[in-house]
Amino acid sequence: MRFIVKEQDYEKPIGAGLLRYELDGVPTGAVEHWRLTEATDGYEVLRVDLDAREAASGHSYLYHLVRRTDGAPERLAYRFWGSGLHGKLQIEGTLLFSETNITGTRAVNGRTYHEDLNIEPGTLFWFPSAIGLGLVLQAKKVAGNTAVTLNGKIGGEDTLAMQQVSVDVDFLITDTKPMEVAGKTLETVPTMVRWNDNQRIVIRDQNYWPVAMQRPDFADSKLLLATETRYTWY
């Protein structure tokens, strides 16, 4: 697993995992590593390495999220390597959160963009990955949640720019369902997450942590599935 900032000696592990991506049951070559640690009192660090260098897209993402133990984000650093803008595309970004504002700096192939967004208290946030989607699973209502995410349409100067969206988060069943995850039997709940013209089914455990993600591709009638193959809580 690659890091933006490596784990420090004072950090204590909380959980870790590895999701593998398949398209209609065939491995794509993409994998998503994640680690969650306890940092100083009241703070956690979530590190995610979404590595699709061996997949068709060739894209690669790193995320480093510092958040409070209640889940409220404090700072996100992210990196992207891939193709776009008629050639190679490299992005480095940072977001800083307060209760009513998010400020960001994003360098796209060396050109810097500054972003500033006023938000309502309680606005949800997630970043584009299966684990990132898990950050919205504890939404307070089913429909019309206000959220901020990063533009996941890759290729232009607005790649991974902040965007504010309305999100629906709907539990598809009322009871938990047993599921085999990395050799363990977990009680899970499939949850539909919708925003703009996107939808994902995120399967979460009893701690609201994603253990699988499904993305239907209606144009090609194919199903992209990410599933935990390593899953550890310390």
Coordinates of N, CA and C in Angstrom, one line a residue:
M1 N 0.8 -1.2 0.0 CA 0.0 0.0 0.0 C 0.9 1.2 0.0
R2 N 0.5 2.2 -0.8 CA 1.2 3.5 -0.9 C 0.6 4.5 0.0
F3 N 1.4 5.5 0.4 CA 0.9 6.5 1.4 C 1.2 7.9 0.9
I4 N 0.4 8.9 1.2 CA 0.8 10.3 1.1 C 1.7 10.6 2.3
V5 N 1.2 10.3 3.5 CA 1.9 10.5 4.7 C 1.9 9.1 5.4
K6 N 3.1 8.6 5.6 CA 3.2 7.3 6.3 C 2.7 7.3 7.7
E7 N 2.3 6.1 8.2 CA 1.8 6.1 9.6 C 2.9 6.4 10.6
Q8 N 2.6 7.1 11.6 CA 3.5 7.6 12.6 C 3.6 6.6 13.8
D9 N 4.6 6.6 14.5 CA 4.8 5.7 15.6 C 3.7 5.8 16.7
Y10 N 3.1 7.0 16.8 CA 2.1 7.2 17.8 C 0.7 6.7 17.4
E11 N 0.5 6.4 16.1 CA -0.8 5.9 15.6 C -1.0 4.5 16.0
K12 N -2.3 4.2 16.3 CA -2.7 2.8 16.7 C -3.7 2.3 15.6
P13 N -3.4 1.1 15.1 CA -4.3 0.5 14.1 C -5.7 0.3 14.6
I14 N -6.7 0.6 13.8 CA -8.1 0.3 14.1 C -8.6 -0.8 13.2
G15 N -8.4 -0.6 11.9 CA -8.9 -1.6 10.9 C -8.1 -1.4 9.6
A16 N -8.2 -2.5 8.8 CA -7.5 -2.5 7.5 C -8.2 -3.5 6.5
G17 N -8.0 -3.3 5.2 CA -8.6 -4.2 4.3 C -8.1 -4.0 2.9
L18 N -8.6 -4.9 2.0 CA -8.2 -4.8 0.6 C -9.4 -5.3 -0.2
L19 N -9.9 -4.4 -1.1 CA -11.0 -4.7 -2.0 C -10.4 -5.0 -3.4
R20 N -11.0 -6.0 -4.1 CA -10.6 -6.3 -5.4 C -11.8 -6.0 -6.3
Y21 N -11.5 -5.4 -7.5 CA -12.6 -5.0 -8.4 C -12.7 -6.1 -9.5
E22 N -14.0 -6.4 -9.8 CA -14.3 -7.4 -10.9 C -15.4 -6.8 -11.8
L23 N -15.3 -7.1 -13.1 CA -16.3 -6.7 -14.0 C -17.0 -8.0 -14.6
D24 N -18.2 -8.2 -14.2 CA -19.0 -9.4 -14.6 C -18.1 -10.6 -14.2
G25 N -17.6 -10.6 -13.0 CA -16.8 -11.7 -12.4 C -15.4 -11.9 -12.8
V26 N -14.9 -11.0 -13.7 CA -13.6 -11.1 -14.2 C -12.7 -10.0 -13.5
P27 N -11.6 -10.3 -12.9 CA -10.8 -9.3 -12.2 C -10.4 -8.2 -13.2
T28 N -10.5 -7.0 -12.8 CA -10.1 -5.8 -13.6 C -8.6 -5.5 -13.5
G29 N -8.0 -5.9 -12.4 CA -6.6 -5.5 -12.1 C -6.6 -4.4 -11.1
A30 N -7.8 -3.8 -10.8 CA -7.8 -2.7 -9.8 C -8.0 -3.2 -8.4
V31 N -7.3 -2.6 -7.4 CA -7.5 -3.0 -6.0 C -7.5 -1.7 -5.2
E32 N -8.1 -1.8 -4.0 CA -8.3 -0.7 -3.1 C -7.8 -1.1 -1.7
H33 N -6.7 -0.6 -1.3 CA -6.2 -0.8 0.1 C -6.7 0.3 1.0
W34 N -7.0 -0.1 2.2 CA -7.4 1.0 3.2 C -6.8 0.6 4.6
R35 N -6.5 1.7 5.3 CA -6.1 1.5 6.7 C -6.8 2.7 7.5
L36 N -7.3 2.3 8.7 CA -7.8 3.3 9.6 C -7.1 3.2 10.9
T37 N -6.6 4.4 11.4 CA -5.8 4.4 12.6 C -6.3 5.5 13.5
E38 N -6.0 5.3 14.8 CA -6.2 6.3 15.8 C -5.0 7.1 16.0
A39 N -5.1 8.4 15.8 CA -4.0 9.4 15.9 C -4.0 10.0 17.3
T40 N -3.9 11.3 17.4 CA -4.0 11.9 18.7 C -5.4 11.8 19.3
D41 N -5.6 12.2 20.5 CA -6.9 12.0 21.2 C -8.0 12.8 20.3
G42 N -9.0 12.0 20.0 CA -10.2 12.6 19.3 C -10.0 12.6 17.8
Y43 N -9.0 12.0 17.2 CA -8.8 12.0 15.8 C -8.4 10.7 15.2
E44 N -8.8 10.4 14.0 CA -8.5 9.2 13.3 C -7.9 9.6 11.9
V45 N -7.2 8.7 11.3 CA -6.7 8.9 10.0 C -7.1 7.7 9.1
L46 N -7.7 8.0 8.0 CA -8.2 7.0 7.0 C -7.3 7.2 5.7
R47 N -6.5 6.1 5.4 CA -5.7 6.1 4.2 C -6.2 5.1 3.2
V48 N -6.4 5.6 2.0 CA -6.9 4.7 0.9 C -6.0 4.8 -0.3
D49 N -5.7 3.7 -0.9 CA -4.9 3.6 -2.1 C -5.7 2.8 -3.1
L50 N -6.3 3.5 -4.0 CA -7.1 2.9 -5.1 C -6.2 2.8 -6.3
D51 N -5.7 1.6 -6.6 CA -4.7 1.4 -7.6 C -5.2 0.6 -8.8
A52 N -5.5 1.4 -9.8 CA -6.0 0.8 -11.1 C -4.9 0.8 -12.2
R53 N -3.7 0.8 -11.8 CA -2.6 0.9 -12.8 C -2.6 -0.4 -13.7
E54 N -3.1 -1.5 -13.2 CA -3.2 -2.7 -13.9 C -4.5 -2.9 -14.6
A55 N -5.4 -2.0 -14.4 CA -6.7 -2.0 -15.1 C -6.7 -1.3 -16.4
A56 N -7.9 -1.3 -17.1 CA -8.0 -0.6 -18.4 C -7.7 0.9 -18.3
S57 N -8.2 1.5 -17.2 CA -8.1 3.0 -17.1 C -6.6 3.4 -16.8
G58 N -5.9 2.6 -16.0 CA -4.5 2.9 -15.7 C -4.5 4.0 -14.6
H59 N -5.6 4.3 -14.0 CA -5.6 5.5 -13.0 C -5.1 5.0 -11.7
S60 N -4.8 6.0 -10.9 CA -4.2 5.7 -9.5 C -4.6 6.8 -8.6
Y61 N -5.2 6.5 -7.4 CA -5.6 7.5 -6.5 C -5.0 7.2 -5.1
L62 N -4.6 8.3 -4.4 CA -4.3 8.1 -3.0 C -5.1 9.2 -2.2
Y63 N -5.6 8.8 -1.0 CA -6.4 9.7 -0.2 C -5.8 9.5 1.3
H64 N -5.8 10.7 2.0 CA -5.3 10.7 3.3 C -6.3 11.7 4.1
L65 N -7.2 11.1 4.8 CA -8.3 11.8 5.5 C -8.1 11.8 7.0
V66 N -7.9 13.0 7.6 CA -7.9 13.2 9.0 C -9.3 13.6 9.4
R67 N -9.9 12.9 10.4 CA -11.2 13.2 10.8 C -11.3 13.0 12.3
R68 N -12.4 13.6 12.9 CA -12.7 13.5 14.3 C -13.3 12.1 14.5
T69 N -13.3 11.6 15.7 CA -13.8 10.3 16.0 C -15.3 10.2 15.7
D70 N -16.0 11.4 15.7 CA -17.4 11.4 15.4 C -17.7 11.3 13.9
G71 N -16.6 11.2 13.1 CA -16.7 11.1 11.6 C -16.5 12.4 10.9
A72 N -16.5 13.6 11.5 CA -16.5 14.9 10.9 C -15.1 15.0 10.3
P73 N -15.0 15.3 9.0 CA -13.6 15.5 8.3 C -13.0 16.8 8.8
E74 N -11.6 16.7 8.9 CA -10.8 17.9 9.2 C -9.9 18.3 8.0
R75 N -9.3 17.3 7.4 CA -8.4 17.6 6.3 C -8.3 16.4 5.4
L76 N -8.3 16.7 4.1 CA -8.1 15.6 3.1 C -7.0 16.0 2.2
A77 N -6.0 15.1 2.0 CA -5.0 15.3 1.0 C -5.2 14.2 0.0
Y78 N -5.1 14.5 -1.3 CA -5.3 13.4 -2.3 C -4.3 13.6 -3.5
R79 N -4.1 12.5 -4.2 CA -3.2 12.5 -5.3 C -3.9 11.6 -6.4
F80 N -3.6 12.0 -7.7 CA -4.1 11.3 -8.8 C -3.1 11.2 -9.9
W81 N -2.9 10.0 -10.5 CA -2.1 9.9 -11.7 C -2.9 9.1 -12.8
G82 N -2.9 9.6 -14.0 CA -3.6 8.9 -15.0 C -3.4 9.7 -16.4
S83 N -4.5 9.6 -17.2 CA -4.4 10.2 -18.5 C -5.6 11.2 -18.6
G84 N -5.4 12.2 -19.5 CA -6.3 13.3 -19.7 C -5.6 14.5 -20.2
L85 N -6.4 15.5 -20.5 CA -5.8 16.8 -21.0 C -4.8 16.5 -22.2
H86 N -5.2 15.6 -23.0 CA -4.4 15.2 -24.2 C -3.0 14.6 -23.8
G87 N -3.0 13.9 -22.7 CA -1.7 13.3 -22.3 C -1.8 12.8 -20.9
K88 N -0.7 12.9 -20.2 CA -0.6 12.5 -18.8 C -1.3 13.5 -17.9
L89 N -2.0 13.0 -16.8 CA -2.7 13.9 -15.9 C -2.2 13.6 -14.5
Q90 N -1.7 14.6 -13.8 CA -1.3 14.4 -12.4 C -1.9 15.5 -11.6
I91 N -2.5 15.1 -10.4 CA -3.2 16.1 -9.6 C -2.8 15.9 -8.2
E92 N -2.5 17.0 -7.5 CA -2.3 17.0 -6.0 C -3.3 18.0 -5.4
G93 N -4.0 17.6 -4.4 CA -5.0 18.4 -3.8 C -5.1 18.3 -2.3
T94 N -5.6 19.4 -1.7 CA -5.8 19.4 -0.2 C -7.1 20.2 0.0
L95 N -7.9 19.6 0.9 CA -9.2 20.3 1.4 C -9.1 20.5 2.9
L96 N -9.5 21.6 3.4 CA -9.6 21.9 4.8 C -11.0 22.2 5.1
F97 N -11.5 21.6 6.2 CA -12.9 21.6 6.6 C -13.2 22.4 7.8
S98 N -14.2 23.2 7.8 CA -14.8 23.8 9.1 C -16.3 23.4 9.0
E99 N -17.0 23.8 10.0 CA -18.4 23.4 10.1 C -19.2 24.1 9.0
T100 N -18.8 25.3 8.5 CA -19.6 26.0 7.5 C -18.8 26.3 6.2
N101 N -17.6 25.7 6.0 CA -16.8 26.1 4.9 C -15.8 24.9 4.6
I102 N -15.5 24.8 3.3 CA -14.4 23.9 2.8 C -13.6 24.8 1.9
T103 N -12.3 24.8 2.1 CA -11.3 25.5 1.2 C -10.4 24.4 0.7
G104 N -10.0 24.6 -0.6 CA -9.2 23.6 -1.2 C -8.1 24.3 -2.2
T105 N -7.1 23.5 -2.4 CA -6.0 23.9 -3.3 C -5.8 22.6 -4.2
R106 N -5.8 22.8 -5.5 CA -5.7 21.7 -6.4 C -4.7 22.0 -7.5
A107 N -3.7 21.3 -7.7 CA -2.7 21.5 -8.7 C -2.9 20.4 -9.8
V108 N -3.2 20.9 -11.0 CA -3.5 20.0 -12.2 C -2.3 20.2 -13.2
N109 N -1.5 19.2 -13.3 CA -0.3 19.3 -14.1 C 0.5 20.6 -13.9
G110 N 0.6 20.9 -12.6 CA 1.3 22.1 -12.2 C 0.6 23.4 -12.2
R111 N -0.6 23.4 -12.7 CA -1.4 24.6 -12.6 C -2.3 24.6 -11.4
T112 N -2.3 25.6 -10.6 CA -3.0 25.6 -9.3 C -4.3 26.3 -9.4
Y113 N -5.3 25.6 -8.7 CA -6.7 26.2 -8.6 C -7.0 26.3 -7.1
H114 N -7.7 27.4 -6.8 CA -8.1 27.6 -5.4 C -9.7 27.4 -5.4
E115 N -10.2 26.7 -4.4 CA -11.6 26.5 -4.3 C -12.1 26.9 -2.9
D116 N -13.3 27.4 -2.8 CA -13.9 27.9 -1.5 C -15.4 27.6 -1.6
L117 N -15.9 26.9 -0.7 CA -17.3 26.5 -0.7 C -17.9 26.6 0.7
N118 N -19.0 27.5 0.8 CA -19.7 27.6 2.0 C -20.7 26.4 2.1
I119 N -20.8 25.8 3.2 CA -21.7 24.7 3.4 C -22.6 24.9 4.7
E120 N -23.6 24.1 4.7 CA -24.5 24.1 5.9 C -23.9 23.1 6.9
P121 N -24.0 23.3 8.2 CA -23.5 22.4 9.2 C -24.2 21.0 9.0
G122 N -23.4 19.9 9.1 CA -23.9 18.6 8.8 C -23.9 18.1 7.4
T123 N -23.3 18.9 6.5 CA -23.1 18.5 5.1 C -22.2 17.3 5.0
L124 N -22.7 16.3 4.3 CA -21.9 15.1 4.2 C -20.7 15.3 3.2
F125 N -19.7 14.4 3.3 CA -18.6 14.4 2.4 C -18.1 13.0 2.1
W126 N -17.8 12.8 0.8 CA -17.1 11.5 0.5 C -16.1 11.8 -0.7
F127 N -15.2 10.9 -0.8 CA -14.3 10.9 -2.0 C -14.5 9.7 -2.8
P128 N -14.1 9.8 -4.1 CA -14.5 8.7 -5.1 C -13.7 7.4 -4.9
S129 N -14.3 6.5 -4.1 CA -13.7 5.2 -4.0 C -14.8 4.4 -3.2
A130 N -14.7 3.1 -3.2 CA -15.7 2.3 -2.5 C -15.7 2.6 -1.0
I131 N -14.5 2.7 -0.4 CA -14.4 3.1 1.0 C -14.8 4.5 1.2
G132 N -14.5 5.4 0.3 CA -14.9 6.8 0.4 C -16.4 6.9 0.5
L133 N -17.2 6.1 -0.3 CA -18.6 6.1 -0.3 C -19.2 5.7 1.1
G134 N -18.4 5.0 1.8 CA -18.9 4.6 3.2 C -19.1 5.8 4.1
L135 N -18.5 6.9 3.8 CA -18.6 8.1 4.6 C -20.0 8.7 4.7
V136 N -20.8 8.3 3.7 CA -22.2 8.8 3.7 C -23.2 7.8 4.2
L137 N -22.8 6.7 4.7 CA -23.8 5.6 5.0 C -24.6 6.0 6.3
Q138 N -24.1 6.9 7.1 CA -24.9 7.3 8.3 C -25.6 8.6 8.1
A139 N -26.1 8.8 6.9 CA -26.9 10.0 6.6 C -28.1 10.0 7.5
K140 N -28.5 11.2 7.8 CA -29.7 11.4 8.8 C -31.0 11.1 8.1
K141 N -31.1 11.2 6.8 CA -32.4 11.0 6.1 C -32.1 10.2 4.8
V142 N -33.2 9.7 4.3 CA -33.1 8.9 3.1 C -32.8 9.7 1.8
A143 N -33.6 10.8 1.6 CA -33.6 11.6 0.4 C -33.1 13.0 0.7
G144 N -32.4 13.5 -0.3 CA -32.1 15.0 -0.3 C -31.0 15.4 0.7
N145 N -30.1 14.5 1.0 CA -29.0 14.9 1.8 C -28.0 15.8 1.0
T146 N -27.6 16.9 1.6 CA -26.6 17.8 1.0 C -25.2 17.2 1.2
A147 N -24.4 17.1 0.2 CA -23.1 16.5 0.3 C -22.1 17.2 -0.6
V148 N -20.9 17.0 -0.3 CA -19.8 17.5 -1.1 C -18.9 16.3 -1.5
T149 N -18.5 16.2 -2.7 CA -17.6 15.2 -3.2 C -16.6 15.8 -4.2
L150 N -15.8 14.9 -4.7 CA -14.9 15.3 -5.8 C -15.3 14.8 -7.1
N151 N -15.2 15.6 -8.1 CA -15.6 15.3 -9.5 C -14.9 14.0 -10.0
G152 N -15.6 12.9 -10.1 CA -15.0 11.7 -10.5 C -14.9 11.5 -12.0
K153 N -15.3 12.4 -12.8 CA -15.2 12.3 -14.3 C -13.8 12.8 -14.6
I154 N -13.0 11.8 -15.1 CA -11.6 12.1 -15.2 C -11.3 12.6 -16.6
G155 N -10.4 13.5 -16.7 CA -9.9 13.9 -18.0 C -9.6 15.4 -18.2
G156 N -10.5 16.3 -17.6 CA -10.3 17.7 -17.8 C -9.7 18.4 -16.6
E157 N -9.6 19.7 -16.7 CA -9.1 20.5 -15.6 C -9.9 20.5 -14.3
D158 N -11.2 20.1 -14.5 CA -12.1 20.0 -13.3 C -12.0 18.6 -12.7
T159 N -11.1 17.7 -13.1 CA -11.0 16.4 -12.5 C -10.7 16.6 -11.0
L160 N -11.5 15.9 -10.2 CA -11.4 15.9 -8.7 C -11.6 17.3 -8.1
A161 N -12.3 18.2 -8.8 CA -12.7 19.5 -8.2 C -13.9 19.2 -7.3
M162 N -14.0 20.1 -6.3 CA -15.2 20.0 -5.4 C -16.5 20.2 -6.1
Q163 N -17.5 19.4 -5.8 CA -18.8 19.7 -6.3 C -19.9 19.4 -5.2
Q164 N -20.9 20.2 -5.1 CA -21.9 20.0 -4.1 C -23.1 19.3 -4.8
V165 N -23.6 18.2 -4.2 CA -24.7 17.4 -4.8 C -25.7 17.1 -3.7
S166 N -26.9 16.6 -4.2 CA -27.9 16.1 -3.3 C -27.8 14.5 -3.4
V167 N -27.8 13.9 -2.3 CA -27.6 12.5 -2.2 C -28.8 11.8 -1.5
D168 N -29.2 10.7 -2.1 CA -30.2 9.8 -1.5 C -29.5 8.5 -0.9
V169 N -29.8 8.2 0.3 CA -29.1 7.0 0.9 C -30.2 6.1 1.5
D170 N -30.5 5.0 0.8 CA -31.6 4.2 1.1 C -31.2 2.7 1.4
F171 N -31.5 2.3 2.7 CA -31.2 0.9 3.0 C -32.3 0.0 2.3
L172 N -31.7 -1.0 1.6 CA -32.6 -1.8 0.7 C -33.4 -2.9 1.4
I173 N -32.9 -3.2 2.6 CA -33.6 -4.2 3.4 C -33.7 -3.7 4.9
T174 N -34.6 -4.1 5.6 CA -34.8 -3.6 7.0 C -34.0 -4.5 8.0
D175 N -33.7 -5.7 7.7 CA -32.9 -6.6 8.5 C -31.5 -6.8 7.9
T176 N -30.6 -7.3 8.8 CA -29.3 -7.6 8.3 C -29.3 -9.0 7.5
K177 N -28.3 -9.2 6.7 CA -28.2 -10.4 5.9 C -26.8 -10.9 6.0
P178 N -26.7 -12.2 6.4 CA -25.3 -12.8 6.5 C -24.6 -12.8 5.2
M179 N -23.3 -12.5 5.2 CA -22.5 -12.5 4.0 C -21.1 -12.9 4.4
E180 N -20.5 -13.8 3.5 CA -19.1 -14.2 3.7 C -18.2 -13.1 3.2
V181 N -17.3 -12.6 4.1 CA -16.4 -11.5 3.7 C -15.0 -11.9 4.2
A182 N -14.1 -12.2 3.3 CA -12.7 -12.5 3.7 C -12.6 -13.6 4.7
G183 N -13.5 -14.6 4.6 CA -13.4 -15.8 5.5 C -14.2 -15.6 6.7
K184 N -14.9 -14.5 6.9 CA -15.7 -14.2 8.1 C -17.2 -14.1 7.6
T185 N -18.1 -14.5 8.5 CA -19.5 -14.3 8.3 C -20.0 -13.0 9.0
L186 N -20.4 -12.0 8.2 CA -20.8 -10.8 8.8 C -22.3 -10.5 8.5
E187 N -22.9 -9.8 9.4 CA -24.3 -9.3 9.2 C -24.2 -8.0 8.4
T188 N -24.8 -8.0 7.2 CA -24.6 -6.8 6.3 C -26.0 -6.2 5.9
V189 N -25.9 -5.0 5.4 CA -27.1 -4.4 4.8 C -26.7 -3.7 3.5
P190 N -27.4 -4.0 2.4 CA -27.1 -3.3 1.1 C -27.8 -2.0 1.2
T191 N -27.1 -0.9 0.7 CA -27.6 0.4 0.8 C -27.4 1.1 -0.6
M192 N -28.5 1.7 -1.1 CA -28.4 2.4 -2.4 C -28.0 3.8 -2.1
V193 N -27.0 4.2 -2.9 CA -26.5 5.6 -2.8 C -26.7 6.2 -4.2
R194 N -27.5 7.3 -4.3 CA -27.7 8.0 -5.6 C -27.4 9.4 -5.5
W195 N -26.7 10.0 -6.6 CA -26.5 11.4 -6.7 C -26.3 11.7 -8.2
N196 N -26.8 12.9 -8.6 CA -26.8 13.2 -10.0 C -27.3 12.1 -10.9
D197 N -26.6 11.6 -11.9 CA -27.0 10.4 -12.7 C -26.3 9.2 -12.3
N198 N -25.8 9.1 -11.0 CA -25.0 8.0 -10.5 C -25.7 7.2 -9.5
Q199 N -25.5 5.9 -9.4 CA -26.0 5.1 -8.3 C -25.0 4.0 -8.0
R200 N -24.9 3.7 -6.7 CA -24.0 2.6 -6.3 C -24.8 1.8 -5.2
I201 N -24.6 0.5 -5.1 CA -25.0 -0.3 -4.0 C -23.8 -0.5 -3.1
V202 N -23.9 0.0 -1.9 CA -22.8 -0.2 -1.0 C -23.3 -1.2 0.1
I203 N -22.6 -2.3 0.3 CA -23.0 -3.3 1.3 C -22.1 -3.0 2.5
R204 N -22.8 -2.7 3.6 CA -22.0 -2.3 4.8 C -22.3 -3.3 5.9
D205 N -21.3 -3.3 6.9 CA -21.4 -4.2 8.0 C -22.2 -3.5 9.1
Q206 N -22.2 -4.1 10.3 CA -23.0 -3.5 11.4 C -22.4 -2.2 12.0
N207 N -21.1 -2.0 11.6 CA -20.5 -0.7 12.0 C -20.6 0.3 10.9
Y208 N -21.4 0.1 9.9 CA -21.6 1.0 8.8 C -20.3 1.2 8.0
W209 N -19.5 0.1 8.0 CA -18.3 0.1 7.1 C -18.5 -0.7 5.9
P210 N -18.2 -0.1 4.7 CA -18.4 -0.8 3.4 C -17.5 -2.1 3.3
V211 N -18.2 -3.2 2.9 CA -17.4 -4.4 2.7 C -17.6 -4.9 1.2
A212 N -18.4 -4.2 0.5 CA -18.6 -4.4 -1.0 C -19.3 -3.3 -1.6
M213 N -19.1 -3.1 -2.9 CA -19.7 -2.0 -3.7 C -20.0 -2.5 -5.1
Q214 N -21.3 -2.2 -5.5 CA -21.7 -2.6 -6.8 C -22.0 -1.4 -7.7
R215 N -21.5 -1.3 -8.9 CA -21.8 -0.2 -9.8 C -22.3 -0.8 -11.1
P216 N -23.7 -0.7 -11.3 CA -24.2 -1.3 -12.6 C -23.8 -0.3 -13.7
D217 N -23.5 -0.9 -14.9 CA -23.2 -0.2 -16.1 C -24.3 -0.5 -17.1
F218 N -25.3 0.4 -17.1 CA -26.5 0.1 -17.9 C -26.2 0.1 -19.4
A219 N -25.2 0.9 -19.8 CA -24.9 1.0 -21.2 C -24.4 -0.3 -21.7
D220 N -23.5 -1.0 -21.0 CA -22.9 -2.2 -21.4 C -23.6 -3.5 -20.7
S221 N -24.6 -3.2 -19.8 CA -25.2 -4.3 -19.1 C -24.2 -5.1 -18.3
K222 N -23.2 -4.5 -17.8 CA -22.2 -5.1 -17.0 C -22.2 -4.6 -15.5
L223 N -21.7 -5.4 -14.6 CA -21.7 -5.1 -13.2 C -20.3 -5.0 -12.7
L224 N -19.9 -3.8 -12.2 CA -18.6 -3.7 -11.6 C -18.8 -3.9 -10.1
L225 N -18.0 -4.8 -9.5 CA -18.1 -5.2 -8.1 C -16.8 -5.1 -7.4
A226 N -16.8 -4.4 -6.3 CA -15.6 -4.4 -5.4 C -15.9 -5.2 -4.1
T227 N -15.1 -6.1 -3.8 CA -15.3 -7.0 -2.6 C -14.1 -7.1 -1.7
E228 N -14.3 -7.0 -0.4 CA -13.2 -7.2 0.5 C -12.7 -8.6 0.4
T229 N -11.3 -8.6 0.3 CA -10.6 -9.9 0.3 C -9.7 -10.1 1.6
R230 N -9.5 -8.9 2.2 CA -8.8 -8.9 3.5 C -9.6 -7.9 4.4
Y231 N -9.9 -8.3 5.6 CA -10.8 -7.4 6.4 C -10.4 -7.7 7.8
T232 N -9.8 -6.7 8.5 CA -9.3 -6.9 9.9 C -9.7 -5.7 10.7
W233 N -10.2 -6.0 11.9 CA -10.4 -4.9 12.9 C -9.5 -5.4 14.1
Y234 N -8.8 -4.4 14.7 CA -7.8 -4.7 15.7 C -8.4 -4.5 17.1

